[in-house]
XYZ file of C-alpha atoms in Angstrom:
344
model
C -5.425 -16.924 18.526
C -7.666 -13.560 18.142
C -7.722 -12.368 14.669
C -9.902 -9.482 12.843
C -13.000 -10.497 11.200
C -15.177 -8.029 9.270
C -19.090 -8.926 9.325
C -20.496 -6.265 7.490
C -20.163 -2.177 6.616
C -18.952 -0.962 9.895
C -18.805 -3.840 11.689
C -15.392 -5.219 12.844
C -14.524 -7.504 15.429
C -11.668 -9.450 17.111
C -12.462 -13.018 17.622
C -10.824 -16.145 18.702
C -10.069 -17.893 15.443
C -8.030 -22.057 14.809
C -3.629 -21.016 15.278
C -2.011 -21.009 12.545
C 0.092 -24.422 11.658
C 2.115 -25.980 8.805
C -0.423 -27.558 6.505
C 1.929 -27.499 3.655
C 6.197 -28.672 3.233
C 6.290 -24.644 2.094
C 4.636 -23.236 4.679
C 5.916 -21.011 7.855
C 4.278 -20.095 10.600
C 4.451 -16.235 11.428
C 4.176 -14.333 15.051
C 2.943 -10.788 13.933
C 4.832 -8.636 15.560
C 3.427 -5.267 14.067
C 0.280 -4.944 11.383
C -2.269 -2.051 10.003
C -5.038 -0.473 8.902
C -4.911 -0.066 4.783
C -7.078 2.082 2.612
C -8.409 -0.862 0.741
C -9.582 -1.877 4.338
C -11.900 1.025 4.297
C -14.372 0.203 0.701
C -15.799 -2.624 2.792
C -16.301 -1.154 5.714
C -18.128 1.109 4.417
C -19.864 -0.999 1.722
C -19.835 -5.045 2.632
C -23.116 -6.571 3.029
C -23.823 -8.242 6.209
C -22.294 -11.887 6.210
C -22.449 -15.058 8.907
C -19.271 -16.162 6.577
C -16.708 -12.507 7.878
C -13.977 -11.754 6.156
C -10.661 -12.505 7.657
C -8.602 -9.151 7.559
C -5.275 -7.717 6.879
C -2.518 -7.849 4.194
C -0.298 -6.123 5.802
C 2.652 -7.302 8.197
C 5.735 -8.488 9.790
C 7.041 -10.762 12.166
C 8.927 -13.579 13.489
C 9.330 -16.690 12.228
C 7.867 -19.389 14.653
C 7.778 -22.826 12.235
C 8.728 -23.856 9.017
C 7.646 -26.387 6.855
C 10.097 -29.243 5.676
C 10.983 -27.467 2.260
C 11.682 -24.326 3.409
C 15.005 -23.580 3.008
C 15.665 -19.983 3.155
C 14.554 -19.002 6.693
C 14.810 -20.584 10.301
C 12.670 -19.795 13.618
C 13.607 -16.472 14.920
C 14.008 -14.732 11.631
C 12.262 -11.278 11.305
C 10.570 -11.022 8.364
C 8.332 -8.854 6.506
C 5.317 -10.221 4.078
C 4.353 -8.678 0.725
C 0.562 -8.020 0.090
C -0.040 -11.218 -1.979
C 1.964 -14.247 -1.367
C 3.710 -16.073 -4.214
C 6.306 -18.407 -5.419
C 9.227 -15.944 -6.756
C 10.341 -18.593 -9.456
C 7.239 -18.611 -11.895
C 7.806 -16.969 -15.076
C 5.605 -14.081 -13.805
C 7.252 -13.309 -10.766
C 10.368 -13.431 -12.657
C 9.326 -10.393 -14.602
C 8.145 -8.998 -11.430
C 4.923 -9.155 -11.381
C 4.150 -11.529 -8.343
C 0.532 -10.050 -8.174
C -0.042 -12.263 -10.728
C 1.719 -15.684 -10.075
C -0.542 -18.505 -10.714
C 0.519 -20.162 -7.795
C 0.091 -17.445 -5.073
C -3.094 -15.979 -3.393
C -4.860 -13.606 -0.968
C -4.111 -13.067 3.086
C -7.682 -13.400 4.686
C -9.409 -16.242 1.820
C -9.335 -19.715 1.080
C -8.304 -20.420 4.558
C -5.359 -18.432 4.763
C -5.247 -16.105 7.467
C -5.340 -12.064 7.233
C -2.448 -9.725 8.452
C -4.726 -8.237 11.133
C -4.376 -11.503 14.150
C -1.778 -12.554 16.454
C -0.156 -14.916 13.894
C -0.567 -16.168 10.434
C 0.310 -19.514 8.195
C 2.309 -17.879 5.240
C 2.417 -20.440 2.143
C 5.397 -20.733 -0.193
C 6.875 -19.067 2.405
C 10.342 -18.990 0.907
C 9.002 -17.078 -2.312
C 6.425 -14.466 0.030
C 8.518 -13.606 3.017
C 12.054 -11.432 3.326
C 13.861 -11.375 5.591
C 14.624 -8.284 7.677
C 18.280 -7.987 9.404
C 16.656 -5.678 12.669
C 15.293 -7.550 15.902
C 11.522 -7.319 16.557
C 12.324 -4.071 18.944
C 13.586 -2.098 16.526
C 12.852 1.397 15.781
C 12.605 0.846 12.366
C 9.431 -1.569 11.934
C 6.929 0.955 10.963
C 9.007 2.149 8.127
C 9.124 -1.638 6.739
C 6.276 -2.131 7.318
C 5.588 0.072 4.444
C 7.589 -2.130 2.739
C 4.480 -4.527 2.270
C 2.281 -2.562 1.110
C 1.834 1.629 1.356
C 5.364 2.320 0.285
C 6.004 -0.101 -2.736
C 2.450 1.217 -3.740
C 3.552 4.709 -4.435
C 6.558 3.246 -5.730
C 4.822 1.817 -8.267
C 3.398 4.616 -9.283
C 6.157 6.565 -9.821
C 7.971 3.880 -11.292
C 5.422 2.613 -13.865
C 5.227 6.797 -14.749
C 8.879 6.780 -15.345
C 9.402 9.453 -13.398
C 13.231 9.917 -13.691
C 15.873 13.320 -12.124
C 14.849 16.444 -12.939
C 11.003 15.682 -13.760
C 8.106 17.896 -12.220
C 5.333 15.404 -11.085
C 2.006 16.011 -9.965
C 0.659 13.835 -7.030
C -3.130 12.885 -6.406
C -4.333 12.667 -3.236
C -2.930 12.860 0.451
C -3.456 9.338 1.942
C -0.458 7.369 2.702
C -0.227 6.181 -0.995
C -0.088 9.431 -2.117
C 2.609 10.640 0.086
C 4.704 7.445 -0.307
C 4.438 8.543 -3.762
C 5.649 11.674 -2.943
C 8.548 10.051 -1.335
C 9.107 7.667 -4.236
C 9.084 10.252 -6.531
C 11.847 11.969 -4.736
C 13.847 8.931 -4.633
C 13.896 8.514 -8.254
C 15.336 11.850 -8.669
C 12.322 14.330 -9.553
C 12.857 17.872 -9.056
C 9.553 19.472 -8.607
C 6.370 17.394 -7.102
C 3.385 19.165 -6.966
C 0.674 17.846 -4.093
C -2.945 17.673 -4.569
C -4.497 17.461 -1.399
C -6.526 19.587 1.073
C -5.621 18.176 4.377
C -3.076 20.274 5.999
C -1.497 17.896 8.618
C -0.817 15.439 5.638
C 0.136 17.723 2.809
C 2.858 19.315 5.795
C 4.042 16.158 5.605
C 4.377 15.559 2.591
C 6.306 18.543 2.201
C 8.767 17.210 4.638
C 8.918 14.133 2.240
C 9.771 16.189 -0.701
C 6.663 17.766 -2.212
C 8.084 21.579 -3.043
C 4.029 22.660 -3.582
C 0.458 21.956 -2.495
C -2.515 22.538 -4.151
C -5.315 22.235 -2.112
C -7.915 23.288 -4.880
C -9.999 20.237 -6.563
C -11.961 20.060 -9.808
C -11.507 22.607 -12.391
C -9.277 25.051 -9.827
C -7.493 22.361 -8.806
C -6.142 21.743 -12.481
C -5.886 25.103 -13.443
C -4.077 25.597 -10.155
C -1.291 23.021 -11.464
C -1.206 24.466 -15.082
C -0.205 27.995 -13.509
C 2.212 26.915 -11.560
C 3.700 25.229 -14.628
C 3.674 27.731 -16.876
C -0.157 26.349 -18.608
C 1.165 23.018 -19.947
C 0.680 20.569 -16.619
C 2.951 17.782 -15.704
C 4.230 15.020 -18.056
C 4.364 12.692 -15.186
C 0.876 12.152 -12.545
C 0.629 10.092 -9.565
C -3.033 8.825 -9.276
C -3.048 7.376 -5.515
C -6.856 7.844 -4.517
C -8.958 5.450 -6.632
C -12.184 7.486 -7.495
C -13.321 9.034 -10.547
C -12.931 12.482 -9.564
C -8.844 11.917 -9.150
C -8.598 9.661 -12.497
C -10.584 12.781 -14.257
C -8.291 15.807 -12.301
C -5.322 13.257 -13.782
C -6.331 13.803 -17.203
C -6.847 17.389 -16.448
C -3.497 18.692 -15.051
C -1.446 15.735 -17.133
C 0.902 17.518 -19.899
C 0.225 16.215 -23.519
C 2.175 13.214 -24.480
C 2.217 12.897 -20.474
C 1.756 9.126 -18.279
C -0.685 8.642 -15.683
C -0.233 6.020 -13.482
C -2.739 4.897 -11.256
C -2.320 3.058 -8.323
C -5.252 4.190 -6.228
C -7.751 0.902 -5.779
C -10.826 1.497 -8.059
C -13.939 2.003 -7.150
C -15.425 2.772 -10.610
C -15.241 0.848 -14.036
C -15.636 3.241 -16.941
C -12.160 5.465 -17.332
C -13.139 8.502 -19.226
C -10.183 8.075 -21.957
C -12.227 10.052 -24.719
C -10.833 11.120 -28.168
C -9.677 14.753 -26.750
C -7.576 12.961 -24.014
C -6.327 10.272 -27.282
C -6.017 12.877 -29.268
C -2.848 14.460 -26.796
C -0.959 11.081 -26.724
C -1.587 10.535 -22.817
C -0.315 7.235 -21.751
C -2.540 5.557 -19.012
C -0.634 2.850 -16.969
C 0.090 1.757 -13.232
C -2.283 -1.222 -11.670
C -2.052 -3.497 -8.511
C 2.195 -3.379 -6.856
C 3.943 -5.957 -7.504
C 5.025 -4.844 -3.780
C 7.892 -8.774 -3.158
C 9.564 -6.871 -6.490
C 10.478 -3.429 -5.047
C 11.362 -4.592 -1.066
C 14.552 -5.505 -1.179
C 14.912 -2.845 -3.905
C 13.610 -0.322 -1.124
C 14.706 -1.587 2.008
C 18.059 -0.505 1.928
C 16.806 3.523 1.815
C 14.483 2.407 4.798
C 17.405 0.768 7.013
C 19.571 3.654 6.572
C 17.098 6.673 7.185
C 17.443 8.251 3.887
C 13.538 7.720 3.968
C 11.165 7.530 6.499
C 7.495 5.904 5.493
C 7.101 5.107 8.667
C 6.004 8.752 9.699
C 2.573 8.118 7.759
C 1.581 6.056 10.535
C -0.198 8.767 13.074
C -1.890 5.999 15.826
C -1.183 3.051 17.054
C -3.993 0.152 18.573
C -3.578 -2.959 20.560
C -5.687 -5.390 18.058
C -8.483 -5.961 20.410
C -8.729 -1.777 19.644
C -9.075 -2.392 15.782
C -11.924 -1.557 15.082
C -11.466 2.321 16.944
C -8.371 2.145 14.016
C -10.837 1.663 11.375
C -13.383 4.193 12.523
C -10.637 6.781 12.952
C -9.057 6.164 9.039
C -12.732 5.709 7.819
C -13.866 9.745 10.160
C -10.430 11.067 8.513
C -9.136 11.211 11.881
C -6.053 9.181 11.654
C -4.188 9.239 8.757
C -2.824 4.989 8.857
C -3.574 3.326 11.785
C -0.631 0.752 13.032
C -1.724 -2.398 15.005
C 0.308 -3.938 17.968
C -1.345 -7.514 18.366
């Protein structure tokens, strides 16, 4: 099958790779039917040193189910099915609680010979624990939108969740990637009143008005938070959506967050110190968030997907045939496409 493989900063290709087969009882075998381009995708492309061992790429997909393994007992050949970011078991005491990111059974797409989301197929272990089920046909209209469901959408879910943003609150959104505006969108479903939009990209932050975002601040820095303290009357916002990942959003978090306020931060770090000093203890700010659980929130989510009441699907603004993939990158990476969507 072709698959993406990443040799170094700025260098992706599409390659014939070994098909996919059951190697494990709890394996399935996966036809990807639609995949993307993530963020995440982007730190090594612009950062990996050169390689003769390339990284298999792609955590994000869905598909149809072409084999099963002899224990799998909760879907057939033919099912449509989307896969969370991580696979896992579902039944350890950590995915229990939800947090499948860390199951001590499950893994990475792309390592340890597993395949990546970004190929014509992948093998999918403990399949019955990683994959749902979707109840559309592999035409449907509606992919893109569950697609989210792997990754993008639960992400700003998370966020908002693990903020406790609840009805009524005013929230204050970092960045305008697709995280950030399926934050927006999450932050809308859990009832918030006012969301406030930091961003400076027009064609996204229109969007995200159209997702729920009732302003935009475009300022950054020092403007940028006293922007958001204006518009709420000096005190900023007791609930902040970090969904970039560099320093400069964690320290504009801090600055517009509301004293005895939560930051969550979902964005994928690039840096290690947080600049938590005594001023910022000294206000009672509560900084949580971390890696989505994304298998705990999809069924949770798909329901708003399936009837329309939401529509992540929009933050997709190009599509590419696979053997195009690497155009996808260098348009997400030149700001030129906003998320890239990937028809193998």
């Amino acid at each position: 099958m072709r698959a993406t493989l990443m040799y170094a900063a700025d260098d992706v290709r599409v390659e014939d790779v070994t098909d996919p087969k059951i190697q494990q009882p709890t394996d399935a075998v996966v036809r990807i039917v639609l995949s993307c381009v993530c963020g995440s995708d982007l730190w090594p492309y612009k950062s990996l040193e050169p390689t003769d061992a390339p990284r298999h790429m792609g955590h994000e997909f869905l598909g149809v189910v072409e084999d099963i393994g002899t224990e799998v007992r909760t879907l057939k050949p033919g099912d449509v099915v989307v896969a969370p970011f991580v696979w896992a078991d579902n039944t350890c005491a950590y995915c229990r609680e939800g947090l499948h990111t860390s199951c001590p059974h499950g893994g990475q797409w792309g390592v340890n010979g597993v395949d990546g989301g970004q190929g014509q197929a992948a093998r999918v272990p403990l399949a019955d624990g990683t994959l749902v089920k979707l109840p559309v046909t592999e035409d449907s209209e509606l992919l893109p939108g569950l697609l989210t469901l792997s990754d993008v959408l639960s992400t700003g879910y998370h966020a908002a969740r693990t903020a406790g943003v609840g009805r009524g609150d005013t929230v204050t959104v970092i960045g305008d990637g697709a995280v950030g505006l399926s934050g927006v969108i999450s932050a809308k479903l859990l009832g918030a009143e006012r969301i406030i939009l930091m961003g400076r990209h027009q064609p996204r932050t229109d969007l995200g008005r159209e997702f729920g975002a009732t302003d935009v601040v475009a300022e950054r820095g020092d403007e940028g938070v006293a922007r958001v303290k204006e518009l709420t009357g000096g005190e900023g916002t007791r609930k902040v959506l970090e969904c970039v990942g560099l320093k400069d959003a964690i320290v504009q978090s801090f600055g517009v967050v509301r004293a005895g306020g939560t930051i969550s931060r979902v964005g994928a770090p690039q840096f290690t110190d947080v600049p938590f000093g005594f001023g910022d203890f000294m206000r009672n700010i509560t900084l949580t968030g971390g890696v989505a659980p994304a298998r705990a929130y999809i069924e949770e989510l798909m329901p708003h997907v399936l009837d329309g009441s939401i529509r992540p699907g929009r933050v997709f603004d190009r599509t590419v045939g696979l053997e195009d993939i690497a155009e996808g990158y260098r348009a997400m990476n030149d700001r030129e496409a906003l998320k890239v969507l990937v028809r193998p």
